XYZ file of C-alpha atoms in Angstrom:
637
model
C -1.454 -3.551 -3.184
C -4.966 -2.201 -1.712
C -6.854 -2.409 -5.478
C -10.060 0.293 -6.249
C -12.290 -2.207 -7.537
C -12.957 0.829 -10.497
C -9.361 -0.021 -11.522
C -8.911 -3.752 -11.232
C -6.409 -4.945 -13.789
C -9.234 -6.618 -15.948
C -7.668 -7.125 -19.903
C -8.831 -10.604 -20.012
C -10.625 -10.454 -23.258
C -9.624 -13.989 -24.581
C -12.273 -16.125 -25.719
C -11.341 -19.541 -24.675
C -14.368 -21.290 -22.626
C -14.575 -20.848 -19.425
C -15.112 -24.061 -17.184
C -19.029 -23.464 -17.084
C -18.946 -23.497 -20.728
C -17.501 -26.945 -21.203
C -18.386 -28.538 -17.641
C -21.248 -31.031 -17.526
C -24.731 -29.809 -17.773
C -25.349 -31.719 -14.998
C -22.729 -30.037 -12.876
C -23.860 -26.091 -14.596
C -27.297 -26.663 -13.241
C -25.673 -27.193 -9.558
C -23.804 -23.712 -10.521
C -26.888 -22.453 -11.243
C -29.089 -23.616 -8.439
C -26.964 -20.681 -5.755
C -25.394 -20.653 -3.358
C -27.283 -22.814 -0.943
C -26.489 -25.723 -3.495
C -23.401 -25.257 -3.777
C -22.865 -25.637 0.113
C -24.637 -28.504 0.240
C -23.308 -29.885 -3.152
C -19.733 -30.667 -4.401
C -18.508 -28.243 -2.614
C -19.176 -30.175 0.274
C -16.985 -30.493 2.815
C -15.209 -27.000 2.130
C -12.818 -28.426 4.264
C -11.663 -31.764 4.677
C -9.595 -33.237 7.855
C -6.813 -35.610 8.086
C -6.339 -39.510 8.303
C -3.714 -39.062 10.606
C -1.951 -36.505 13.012
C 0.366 -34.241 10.878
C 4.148 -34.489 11.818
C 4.984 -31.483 13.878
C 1.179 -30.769 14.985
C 0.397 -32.726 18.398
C -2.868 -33.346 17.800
C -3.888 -30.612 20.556
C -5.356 -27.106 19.292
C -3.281 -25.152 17.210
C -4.730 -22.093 18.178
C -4.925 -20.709 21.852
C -5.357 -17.010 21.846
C -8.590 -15.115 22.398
C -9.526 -13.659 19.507
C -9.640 -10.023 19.054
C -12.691 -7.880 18.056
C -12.870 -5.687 14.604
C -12.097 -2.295 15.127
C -11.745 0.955 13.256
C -9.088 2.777 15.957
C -6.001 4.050 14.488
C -3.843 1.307 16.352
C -2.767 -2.001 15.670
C -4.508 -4.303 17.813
C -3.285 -7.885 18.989
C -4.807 -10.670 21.661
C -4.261 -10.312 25.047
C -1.165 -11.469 26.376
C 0.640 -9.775 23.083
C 2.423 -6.402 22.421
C 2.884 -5.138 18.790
C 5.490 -2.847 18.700
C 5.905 -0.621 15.298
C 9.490 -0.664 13.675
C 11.689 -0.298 10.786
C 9.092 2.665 8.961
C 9.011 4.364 5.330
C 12.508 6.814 5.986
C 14.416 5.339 8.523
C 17.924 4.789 7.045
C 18.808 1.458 6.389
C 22.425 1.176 7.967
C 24.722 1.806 4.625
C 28.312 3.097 6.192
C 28.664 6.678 5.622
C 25.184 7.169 4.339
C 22.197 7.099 7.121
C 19.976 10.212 6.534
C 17.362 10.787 9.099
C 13.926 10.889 8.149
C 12.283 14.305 7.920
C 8.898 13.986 8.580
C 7.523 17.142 6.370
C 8.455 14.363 3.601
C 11.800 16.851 2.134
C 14.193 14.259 2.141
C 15.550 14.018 -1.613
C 15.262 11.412 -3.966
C 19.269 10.450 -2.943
C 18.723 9.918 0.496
C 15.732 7.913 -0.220
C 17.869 5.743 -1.862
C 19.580 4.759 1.540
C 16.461 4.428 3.622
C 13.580 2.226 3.955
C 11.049 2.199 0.878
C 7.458 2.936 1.072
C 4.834 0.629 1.364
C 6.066 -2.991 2.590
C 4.646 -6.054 1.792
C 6.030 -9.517 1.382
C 8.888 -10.213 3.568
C 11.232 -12.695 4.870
C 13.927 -13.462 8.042
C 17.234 -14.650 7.135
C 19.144 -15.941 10.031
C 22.700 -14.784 11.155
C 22.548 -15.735 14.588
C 19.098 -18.600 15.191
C 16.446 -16.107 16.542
C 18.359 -12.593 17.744
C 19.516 -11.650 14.387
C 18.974 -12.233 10.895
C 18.502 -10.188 7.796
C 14.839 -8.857 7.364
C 14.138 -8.730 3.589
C 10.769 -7.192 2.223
C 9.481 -5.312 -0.579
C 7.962 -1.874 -0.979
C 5.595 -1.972 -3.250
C 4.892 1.498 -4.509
C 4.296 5.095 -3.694
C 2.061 7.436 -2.422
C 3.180 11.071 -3.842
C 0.594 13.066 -1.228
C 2.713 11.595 1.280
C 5.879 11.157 -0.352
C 6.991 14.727 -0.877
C 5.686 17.437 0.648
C 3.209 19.479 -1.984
C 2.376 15.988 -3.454
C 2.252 15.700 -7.162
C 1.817 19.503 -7.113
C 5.298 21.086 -9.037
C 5.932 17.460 -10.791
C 9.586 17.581 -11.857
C 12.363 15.231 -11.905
C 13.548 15.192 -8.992
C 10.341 13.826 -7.744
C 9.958 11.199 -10.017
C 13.404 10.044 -8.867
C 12.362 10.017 -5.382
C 9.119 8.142 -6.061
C 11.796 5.190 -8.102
C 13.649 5.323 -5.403
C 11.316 4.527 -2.930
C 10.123 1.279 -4.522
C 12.112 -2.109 -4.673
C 13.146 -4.072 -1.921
C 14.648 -3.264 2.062
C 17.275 -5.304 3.244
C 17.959 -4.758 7.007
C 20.338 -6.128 9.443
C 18.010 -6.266 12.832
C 19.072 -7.442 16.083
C 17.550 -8.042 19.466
C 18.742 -6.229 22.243
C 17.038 -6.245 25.675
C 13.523 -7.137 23.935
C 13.785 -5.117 21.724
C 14.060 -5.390 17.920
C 16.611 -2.851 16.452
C 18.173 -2.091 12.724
C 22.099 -2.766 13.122
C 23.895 0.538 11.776
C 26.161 0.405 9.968
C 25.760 -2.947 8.478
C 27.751 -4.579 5.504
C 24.156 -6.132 4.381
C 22.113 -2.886 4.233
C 21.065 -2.416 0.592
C 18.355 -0.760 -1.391
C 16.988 -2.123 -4.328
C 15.371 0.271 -6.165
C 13.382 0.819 -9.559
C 16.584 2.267 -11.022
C 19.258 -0.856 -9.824
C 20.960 -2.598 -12.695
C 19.752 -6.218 -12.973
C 20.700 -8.801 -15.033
C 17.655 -10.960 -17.574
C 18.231 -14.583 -17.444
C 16.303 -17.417 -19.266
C 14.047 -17.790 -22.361
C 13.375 -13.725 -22.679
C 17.348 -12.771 -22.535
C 18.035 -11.335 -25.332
C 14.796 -11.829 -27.309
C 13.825 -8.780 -29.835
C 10.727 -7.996 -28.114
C 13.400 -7.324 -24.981
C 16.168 -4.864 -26.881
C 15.870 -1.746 -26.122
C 17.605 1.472 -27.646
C 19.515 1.657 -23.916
C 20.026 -2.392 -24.086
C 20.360 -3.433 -27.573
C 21.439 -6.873 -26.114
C 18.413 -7.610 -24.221
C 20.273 -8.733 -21.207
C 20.016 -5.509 -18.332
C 17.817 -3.769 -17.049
C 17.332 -0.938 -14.776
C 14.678 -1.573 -11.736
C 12.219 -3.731 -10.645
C 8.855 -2.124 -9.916
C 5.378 -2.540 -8.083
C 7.145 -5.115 -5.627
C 4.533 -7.528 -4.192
C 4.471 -10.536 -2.479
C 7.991 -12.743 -2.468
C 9.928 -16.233 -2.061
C 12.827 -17.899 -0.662
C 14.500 -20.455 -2.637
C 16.220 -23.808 -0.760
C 19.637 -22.188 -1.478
C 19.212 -18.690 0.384
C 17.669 -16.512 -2.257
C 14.509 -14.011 -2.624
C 12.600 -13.972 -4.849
C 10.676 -10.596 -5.447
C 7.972 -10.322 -7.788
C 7.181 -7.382 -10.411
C 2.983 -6.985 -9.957
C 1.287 -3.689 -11.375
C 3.936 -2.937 -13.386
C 2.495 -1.984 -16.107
C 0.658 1.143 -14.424
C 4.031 3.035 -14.730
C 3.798 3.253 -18.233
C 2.395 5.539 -20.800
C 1.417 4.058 -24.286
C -0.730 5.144 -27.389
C -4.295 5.908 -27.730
C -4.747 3.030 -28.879
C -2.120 -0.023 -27.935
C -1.691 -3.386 -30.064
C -3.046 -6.578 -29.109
C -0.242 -7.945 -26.939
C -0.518 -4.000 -24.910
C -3.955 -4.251 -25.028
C -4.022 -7.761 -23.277
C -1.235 -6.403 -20.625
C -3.308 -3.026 -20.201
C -1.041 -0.689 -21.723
C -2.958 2.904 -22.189
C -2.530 6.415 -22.342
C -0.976 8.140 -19.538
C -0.682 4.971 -17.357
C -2.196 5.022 -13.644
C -1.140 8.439 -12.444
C 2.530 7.769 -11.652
C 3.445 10.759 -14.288
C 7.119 9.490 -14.793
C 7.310 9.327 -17.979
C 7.403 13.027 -18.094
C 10.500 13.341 -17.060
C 12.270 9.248 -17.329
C 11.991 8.681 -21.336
C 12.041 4.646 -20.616
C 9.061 5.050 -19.423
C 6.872 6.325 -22.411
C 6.118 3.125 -24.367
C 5.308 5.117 -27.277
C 9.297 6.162 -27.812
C 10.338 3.090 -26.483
C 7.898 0.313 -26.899
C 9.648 -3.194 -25.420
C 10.523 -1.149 -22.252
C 7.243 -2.692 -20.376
C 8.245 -6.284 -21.664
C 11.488 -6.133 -19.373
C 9.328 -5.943 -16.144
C 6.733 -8.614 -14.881
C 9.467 -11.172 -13.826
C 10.288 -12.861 -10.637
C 13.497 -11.311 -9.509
C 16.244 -13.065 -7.720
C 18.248 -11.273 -4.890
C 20.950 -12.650 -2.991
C 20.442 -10.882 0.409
C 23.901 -12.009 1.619
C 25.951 -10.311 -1.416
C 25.384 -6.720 -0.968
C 27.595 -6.598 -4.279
C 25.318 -9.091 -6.375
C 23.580 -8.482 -9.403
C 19.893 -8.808 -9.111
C 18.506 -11.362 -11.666
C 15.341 -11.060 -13.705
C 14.457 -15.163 -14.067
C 12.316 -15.593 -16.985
C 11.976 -19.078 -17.207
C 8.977 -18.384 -14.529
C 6.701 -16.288 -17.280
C 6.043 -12.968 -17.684
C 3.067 -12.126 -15.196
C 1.718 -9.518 -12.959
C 3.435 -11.897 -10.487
C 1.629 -11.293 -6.481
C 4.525 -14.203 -5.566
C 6.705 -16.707 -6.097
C 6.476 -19.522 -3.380
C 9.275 -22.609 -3.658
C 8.624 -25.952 -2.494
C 11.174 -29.261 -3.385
C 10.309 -32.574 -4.835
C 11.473 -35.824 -3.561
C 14.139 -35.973 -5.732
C 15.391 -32.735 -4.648
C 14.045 -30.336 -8.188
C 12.119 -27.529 -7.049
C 8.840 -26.110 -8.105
C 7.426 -22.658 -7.600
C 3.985 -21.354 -7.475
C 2.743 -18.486 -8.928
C -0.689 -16.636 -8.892
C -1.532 -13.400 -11.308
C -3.270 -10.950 -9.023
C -5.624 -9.772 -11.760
C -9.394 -9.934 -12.502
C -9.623 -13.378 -14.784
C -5.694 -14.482 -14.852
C -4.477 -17.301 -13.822
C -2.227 -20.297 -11.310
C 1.009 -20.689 -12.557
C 3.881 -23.212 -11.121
C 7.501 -24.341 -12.806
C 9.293 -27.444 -12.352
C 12.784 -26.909 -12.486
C 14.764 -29.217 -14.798
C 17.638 -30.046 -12.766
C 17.897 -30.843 -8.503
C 19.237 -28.525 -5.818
C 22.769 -28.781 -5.636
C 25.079 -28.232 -2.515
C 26.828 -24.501 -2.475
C 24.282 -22.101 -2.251
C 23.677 -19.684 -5.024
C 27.012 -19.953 -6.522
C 26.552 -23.200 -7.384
C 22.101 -22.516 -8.166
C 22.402 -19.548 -9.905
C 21.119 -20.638 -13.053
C 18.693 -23.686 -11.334
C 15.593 -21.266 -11.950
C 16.708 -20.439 -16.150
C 15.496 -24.310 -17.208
C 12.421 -26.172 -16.327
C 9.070 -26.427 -17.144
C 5.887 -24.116 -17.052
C 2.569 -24.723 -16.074
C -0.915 -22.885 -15.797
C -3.766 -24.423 -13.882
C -7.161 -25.808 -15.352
C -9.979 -26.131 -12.435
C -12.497 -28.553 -13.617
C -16.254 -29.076 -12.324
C -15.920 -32.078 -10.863
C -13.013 -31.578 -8.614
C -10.164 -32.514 -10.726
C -7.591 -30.477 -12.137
C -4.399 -30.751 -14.528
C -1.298 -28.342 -15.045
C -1.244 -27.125 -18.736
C 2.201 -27.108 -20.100
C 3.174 -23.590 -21.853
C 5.997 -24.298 -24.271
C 6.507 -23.474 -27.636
C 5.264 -26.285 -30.231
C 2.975 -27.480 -27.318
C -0.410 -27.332 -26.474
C -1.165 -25.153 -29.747
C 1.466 -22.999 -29.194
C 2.735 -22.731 -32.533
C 4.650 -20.223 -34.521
C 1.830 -19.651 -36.538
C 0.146 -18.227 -33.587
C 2.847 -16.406 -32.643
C 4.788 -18.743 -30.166
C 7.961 -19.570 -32.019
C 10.128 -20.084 -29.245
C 10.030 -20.150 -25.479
C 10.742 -16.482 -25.007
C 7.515 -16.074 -27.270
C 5.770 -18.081 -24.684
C 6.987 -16.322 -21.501
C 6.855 -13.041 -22.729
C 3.248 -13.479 -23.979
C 2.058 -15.603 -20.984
C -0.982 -14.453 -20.943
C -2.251 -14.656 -24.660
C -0.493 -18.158 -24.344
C -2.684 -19.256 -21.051
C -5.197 -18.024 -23.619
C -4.681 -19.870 -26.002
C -4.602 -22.848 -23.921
C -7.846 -22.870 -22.369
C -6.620 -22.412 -18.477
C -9.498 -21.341 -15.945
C -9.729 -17.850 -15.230
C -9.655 -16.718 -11.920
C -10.669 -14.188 -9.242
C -7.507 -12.802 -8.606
C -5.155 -15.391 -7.506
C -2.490 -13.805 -4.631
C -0.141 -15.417 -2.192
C -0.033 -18.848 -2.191
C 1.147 -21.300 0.954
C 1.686 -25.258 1.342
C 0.517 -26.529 4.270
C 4.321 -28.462 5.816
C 2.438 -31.274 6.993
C -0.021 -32.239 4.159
C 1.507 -31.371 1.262
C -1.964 -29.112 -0.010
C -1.627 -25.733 -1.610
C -3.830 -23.226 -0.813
C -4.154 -19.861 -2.431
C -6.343 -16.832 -2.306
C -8.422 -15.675 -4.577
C -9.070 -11.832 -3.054
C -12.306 -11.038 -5.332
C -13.650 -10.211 -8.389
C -16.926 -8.215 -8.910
C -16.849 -8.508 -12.434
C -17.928 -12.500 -12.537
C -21.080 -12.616 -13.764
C -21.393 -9.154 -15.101
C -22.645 -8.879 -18.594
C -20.188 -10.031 -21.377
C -17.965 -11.029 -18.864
C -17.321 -14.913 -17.496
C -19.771 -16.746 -15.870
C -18.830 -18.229 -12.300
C -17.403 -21.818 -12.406
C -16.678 -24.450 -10.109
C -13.234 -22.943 -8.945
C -14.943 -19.234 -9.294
C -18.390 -20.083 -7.594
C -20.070 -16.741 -6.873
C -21.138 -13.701 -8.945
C -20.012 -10.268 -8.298
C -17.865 -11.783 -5.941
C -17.186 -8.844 -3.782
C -15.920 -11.147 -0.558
C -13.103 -13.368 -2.299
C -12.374 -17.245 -1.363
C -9.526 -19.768 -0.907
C -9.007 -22.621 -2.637
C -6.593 -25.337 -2.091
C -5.339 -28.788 -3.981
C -3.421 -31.556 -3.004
C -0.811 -32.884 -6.358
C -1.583 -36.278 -7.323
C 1.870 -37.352 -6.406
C 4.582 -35.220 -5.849
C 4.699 -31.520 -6.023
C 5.512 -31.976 -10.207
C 2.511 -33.491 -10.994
C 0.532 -32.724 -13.735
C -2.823 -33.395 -12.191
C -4.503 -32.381 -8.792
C -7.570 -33.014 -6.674
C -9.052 -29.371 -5.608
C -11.795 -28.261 -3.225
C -12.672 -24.920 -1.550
C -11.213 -24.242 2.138
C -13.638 -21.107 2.858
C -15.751 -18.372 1.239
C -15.139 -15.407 2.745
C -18.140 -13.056 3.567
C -20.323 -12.262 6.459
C -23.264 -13.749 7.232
C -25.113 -11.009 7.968
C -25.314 -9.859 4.446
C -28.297 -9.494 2.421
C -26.957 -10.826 -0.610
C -26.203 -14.509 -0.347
C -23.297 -14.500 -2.148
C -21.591 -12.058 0.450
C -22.173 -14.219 2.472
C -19.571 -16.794 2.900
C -19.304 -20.149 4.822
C -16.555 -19.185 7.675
C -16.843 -21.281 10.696
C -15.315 -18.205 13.258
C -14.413 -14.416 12.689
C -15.421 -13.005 9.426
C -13.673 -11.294 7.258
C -13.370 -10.212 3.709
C -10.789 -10.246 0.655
C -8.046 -12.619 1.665
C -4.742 -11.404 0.450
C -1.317 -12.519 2.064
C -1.677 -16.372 3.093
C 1.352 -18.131 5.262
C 1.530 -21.325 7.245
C 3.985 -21.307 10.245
C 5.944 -24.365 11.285
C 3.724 -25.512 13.292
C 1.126 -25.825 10.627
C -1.426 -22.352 11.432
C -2.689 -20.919 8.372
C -2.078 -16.900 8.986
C -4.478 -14.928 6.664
C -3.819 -11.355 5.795
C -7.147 -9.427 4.509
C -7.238 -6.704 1.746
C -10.507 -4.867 1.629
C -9.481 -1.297 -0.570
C -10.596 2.034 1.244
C -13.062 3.185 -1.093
C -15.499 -0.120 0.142
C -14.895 -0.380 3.924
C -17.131 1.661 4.808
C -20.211 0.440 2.695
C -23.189 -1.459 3.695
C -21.633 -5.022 2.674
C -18.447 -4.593 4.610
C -19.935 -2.638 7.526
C -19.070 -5.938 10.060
C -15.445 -6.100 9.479
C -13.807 -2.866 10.357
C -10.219 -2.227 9.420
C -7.908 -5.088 7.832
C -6.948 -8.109 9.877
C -5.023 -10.866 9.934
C -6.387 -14.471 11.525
C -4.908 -17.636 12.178
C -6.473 -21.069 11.011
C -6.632 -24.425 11.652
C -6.361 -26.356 8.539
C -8.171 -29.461 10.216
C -11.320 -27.667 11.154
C -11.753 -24.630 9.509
C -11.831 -22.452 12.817
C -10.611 -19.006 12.089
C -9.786 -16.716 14.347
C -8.788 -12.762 14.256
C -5.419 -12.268 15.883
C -4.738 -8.954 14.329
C -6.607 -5.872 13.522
C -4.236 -2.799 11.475
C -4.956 1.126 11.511
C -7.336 2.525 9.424
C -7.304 2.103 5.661
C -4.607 0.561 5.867
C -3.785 -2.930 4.317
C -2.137 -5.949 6.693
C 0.712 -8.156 4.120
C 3.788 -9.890 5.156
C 3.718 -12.088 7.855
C 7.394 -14.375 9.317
C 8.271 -15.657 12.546
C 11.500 -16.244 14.058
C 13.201 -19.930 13.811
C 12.239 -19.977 17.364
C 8.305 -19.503 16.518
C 8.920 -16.135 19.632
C 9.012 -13.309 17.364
C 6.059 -12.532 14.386
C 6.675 -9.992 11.866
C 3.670 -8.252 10.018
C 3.877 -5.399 7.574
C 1.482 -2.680 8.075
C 0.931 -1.119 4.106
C -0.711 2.698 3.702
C -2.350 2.982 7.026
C -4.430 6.177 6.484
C -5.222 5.528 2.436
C -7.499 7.896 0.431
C -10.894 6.015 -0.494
C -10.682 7.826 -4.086
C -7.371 9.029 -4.830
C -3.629 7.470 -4.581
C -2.431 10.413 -3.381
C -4.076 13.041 -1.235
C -1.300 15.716 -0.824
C -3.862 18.244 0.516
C -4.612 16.829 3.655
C -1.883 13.150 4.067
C -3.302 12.547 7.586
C -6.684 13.331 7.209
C -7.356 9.057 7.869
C -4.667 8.490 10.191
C -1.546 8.862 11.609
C 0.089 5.352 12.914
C 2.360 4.615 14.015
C 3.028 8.032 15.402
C 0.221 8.515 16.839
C 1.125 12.168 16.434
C -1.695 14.582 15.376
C -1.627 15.960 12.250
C 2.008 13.363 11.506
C 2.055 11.432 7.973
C 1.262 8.284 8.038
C 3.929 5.593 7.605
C 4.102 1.946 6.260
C 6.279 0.301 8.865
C 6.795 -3.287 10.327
C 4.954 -4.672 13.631
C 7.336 -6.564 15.843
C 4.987 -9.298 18.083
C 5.858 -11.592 20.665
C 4.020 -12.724 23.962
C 4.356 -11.310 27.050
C 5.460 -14.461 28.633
C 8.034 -14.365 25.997
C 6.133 -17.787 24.439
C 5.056 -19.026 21.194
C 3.156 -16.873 18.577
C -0.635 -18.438 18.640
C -0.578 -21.019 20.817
């Protein structure tokens, strides 16, 4: 979600060290000495190559498209040789028998027919095959709403029925597509088309089920929910699963002048962000129903296959303002999921599942993600890092500080990771392994609060004040993918060089760009990276070189980047899959058209565009971008 750097998620007030408290002086006065030292310093390579050729990669360039130039044009722009074709938009029904309203584009369609089409504003996604490369299952979130475009007067005339709508439009998409011809259709009816919505029963599994801080006058057991909310980026587990992942929720609710400690530290306040439903949905005013917010922030499991399942709230995986949930398998066949808290100063999470994947599918893994163990990430100066365990009894987490049992823990991750001493970041998002090394890399999208006064200094990991630009930073596990330690270095600082202020601007050997988001490496080994720069700073002196969002492709042995995508404007560019056959790409397009200073703009909807249209005066629509090569080879080469 595009984030107004005036309303970053910033309740970090703990007061454990940060790394340049307790690094070596010698290594604070390199952090200290700018920029220029740290790129010739021990930051040094920022990205380092291989022994050997990869498996899968040929040794060849990995990248053979002409890049494409910034742009501001309301279009979606691709190399030549490519054709992006916009599909499956905000409204289009998603194939339920008997129930496939049209979309009206005035935005009059009522909060039950919204219910049976597409949500609003996608973002991470994911192909399930049926049939190898001509159809599959196309599962992606939407992560929230835009009431200016939504309904037709906006937020003006707030009532019920509106704030139904706007639940129903968040969640998750599940479409049958097909191709027919060239062309990428939604299958109608389907048996697989299903909503998930912010008002869907769901079961809560693990540690947190049942816990008092998760009983609710509505649930007195602890165990269901309705909804899952502010739907970010995603995984796919080894046994056919997705995993969706609760971000902002916590802007949906309203809570007392002045909140507790543990509301205080999630950023629980008065009125909420502007979403206005608890005015007319009661579970939404924390001050009448306090543990309500407690029973969102989880990884959800879906099983896209079951349009009849239960979708299941895994707690085991910490309570977080989760941007994703990405699944990777040991040697010995456990899995382990990473997990990064897109908030100013939060923190790197992964779990290490206690038992091994077992044969079946989900019936015979549905509980694989309830036991395990859970992690946050220390970055230390020199280079070296270790996973902190969170678990009750460990680590100082003692009942005496609150942390009596593991639902303790993973309900208060945060004051835990506290507590603990883990490195704050600058906004850790999506998070990719590279299939042929074995490194992690993740982005960190920005943070102009490092450095500010009373708040924390940079660090090694966190290397530049008022970090407007944003970085990546990878590690490789010392060992398998359940180690507890790591070796970590920086892949790229984003930023332009053309900047006046040095720390804007970056190291990036090819196209610039700014605020890395969504991160994803295709089979052949390409790093795709997805760029997030909020409306209400495009247009400024610092980011006047990059024009709309982008994604670009990278080669993880050089560092060449290279723009292969450029979105409408305002807009932000998240979600990115190919096709088994590496022939078809997938990109979600999220708000093109966004208001620089408000989250809704009901006055005037397509005053900043009006893709994918292209329609005068037409509301803008978050929709999917179907790309594939003219000569019908594959993506990027």
């Amino acid at each position: 979600m595009a984030k107004d750097f005036r309303e970053l998620e910033d309740s970090n007030r703990s007061r454990n060290p940060t790394i340049y408290e307790v690094s070596d002086p010698r290594r604070r006065i390199v952090l200290r000495a700018g920029l220029g030292a740290l790129a010739a310093g021990f930051l040094s390579p920022l990205v380092s190559g291989c022994a050997s050729a990869p498996v899968g990669r040929t040794g060849g360039p990995l990248i053979g498209f002409k890049s494409v130039p910034v742009s501001t044009a309301d279009t979606v722009l691709v190399p030549e040789g490519y054709i992006a074709t916009p599909a499956f938009a905000w409204g289009e029904p998603v194939g339920i028998a008997g129930n496939m309203p049209a979309f009206r584009p005035d935005g009059s369609n009522s909060a039950a027919e919204q219910e049976a089409q597409i949500g609003m504003h996608h973002d991470g996604m994911h192909y399930f095959p049926l049939e190898g490369s001509r159809r599959g299952l196309l599962v992606f979130n939407n992560e929230y709403t835009d009431d200016g475009l939504l309904h037709p007067d906006g937020m003006k005339t707030w009532n019920a029925e509106k704030v139904r709508k706007s639940i129903a439009a968040h969640g998750v998409t599940i479409l049958e597509i097909e191709e027919r011809g060239g062309e990428w259709r939604i299958v109608r009816p389907s048996r697989y088309a299903r909503r998930i919505t912010g008002a869907t029963p769901m079961a809560i599994s693990g540690p947190a089920a049942g816990h008092p801080m998760m009983r609710t006058a509505a649930d007195p057991s602890g165990t269901r929910v309705l909804g899952t909310l502010n739907n970010c980026a995603h995984g796919v587990t080894p046994w056919g699963t997705y995993l969706t992942c609760e971000e902002n929720f916590i802007f949906y609710f309203s809570g007392p002048e002045k909140p507790d400690a543990h509301g205080a530290r999630w950023g629980l306040r008065r009125g909420g962000r502007g979403y206005r439903w608890h005015e007319h949905e009661e579970r939404f005013d924390a001050v009448k129903h306090p543990n309500e917010p407690n029973r969102f922030g989880w990884v959800v499991e879906i099983d896209p296959m079951d349009p009849t399942s239960t979708p299941v709230k895994r707690t085991a995986l910490g309570r977080a303002a989760h941007e994703g949930a990405w699944v990777v398998q040991t040697k010995d066949g456990r899995v382990v999921v990473y997990m990064g808290e897109d908030a100013a100063f939060e923190y790197i999470y992964k779990f290490v599942s206690r038992d091994r994947v077992r044969a079946g599918g989900y019936a015979a893994n549905r509980d694989l993600l309830d036991h395990g163990r859970l992690y946050v990430a220390r970055f230390d100066a020199d280079g070296r890092g270790r996973w902190i365990e969170l678990a009750a009894g460990v680590n100082g987490l003692t009942a005496e500080r609150g942390f009596a049992t593991q639902g303790d823990v993973v309900i208060k991750l945060r004051q835990a990771s506290d507590l603990v001493g883990a490195t704050k970041m600058d906004r850790p998002e999506w998070i990719a392994v590279d299939p042929n090394t074995s490194e992690v890399y993740c982005t960190l999208t920005n943070n102009p609060a490092r450095g500010a006064s009373g708040r924390p200094a940079v660090d090694a990991a966190n290397p530049r004040a008022n970090n407007t630009m944003g970085h990546i930073i990878k590690w490789k596990e010392d060992g398998d993918f359940d180690a507890t330690t790591f070796t970590w270095s920086h892949f790229v600082l984003a930023g332009d060089p053309a900047n006046s202020r040095p720390e804007a601007k970056g190291n990036i050997r090819g196209d610039i760009f700014a605020n890395p988001d969504g991160l994803w490496f295709d089979a052949r080994g390409v790093l795709w990276i997805q760029t997030d720069m909020h409306a209400s700073v495009m247009y400024k002196d610092e980011y006047a070189g990059f024009g709309s969002n982008m994604m670009l492709a990278a080669d993880p042995r050089t560092g060449e980047v290279r723009r292969f995508l450029v979105g409408p404007p305002n807009c932000e560019v998240t979600g990115v899959v190919c096709t088994p056959d590496m022939r078809t790409m997938f990109v979600n397009i999220q708000h093109p058209g966004e208001s620089p200073t408000d989250r809704s703009d009901p006055d005037n909807p397509s005053r900043y565009s009006s893709w994918p249209s292209g329609t005068p005066g037409a509301r803008p629509r978050s929709a999917t971008v179907v790309i594939r090569r003219r000569d019908g080879g594959v993506i990027g080469t």
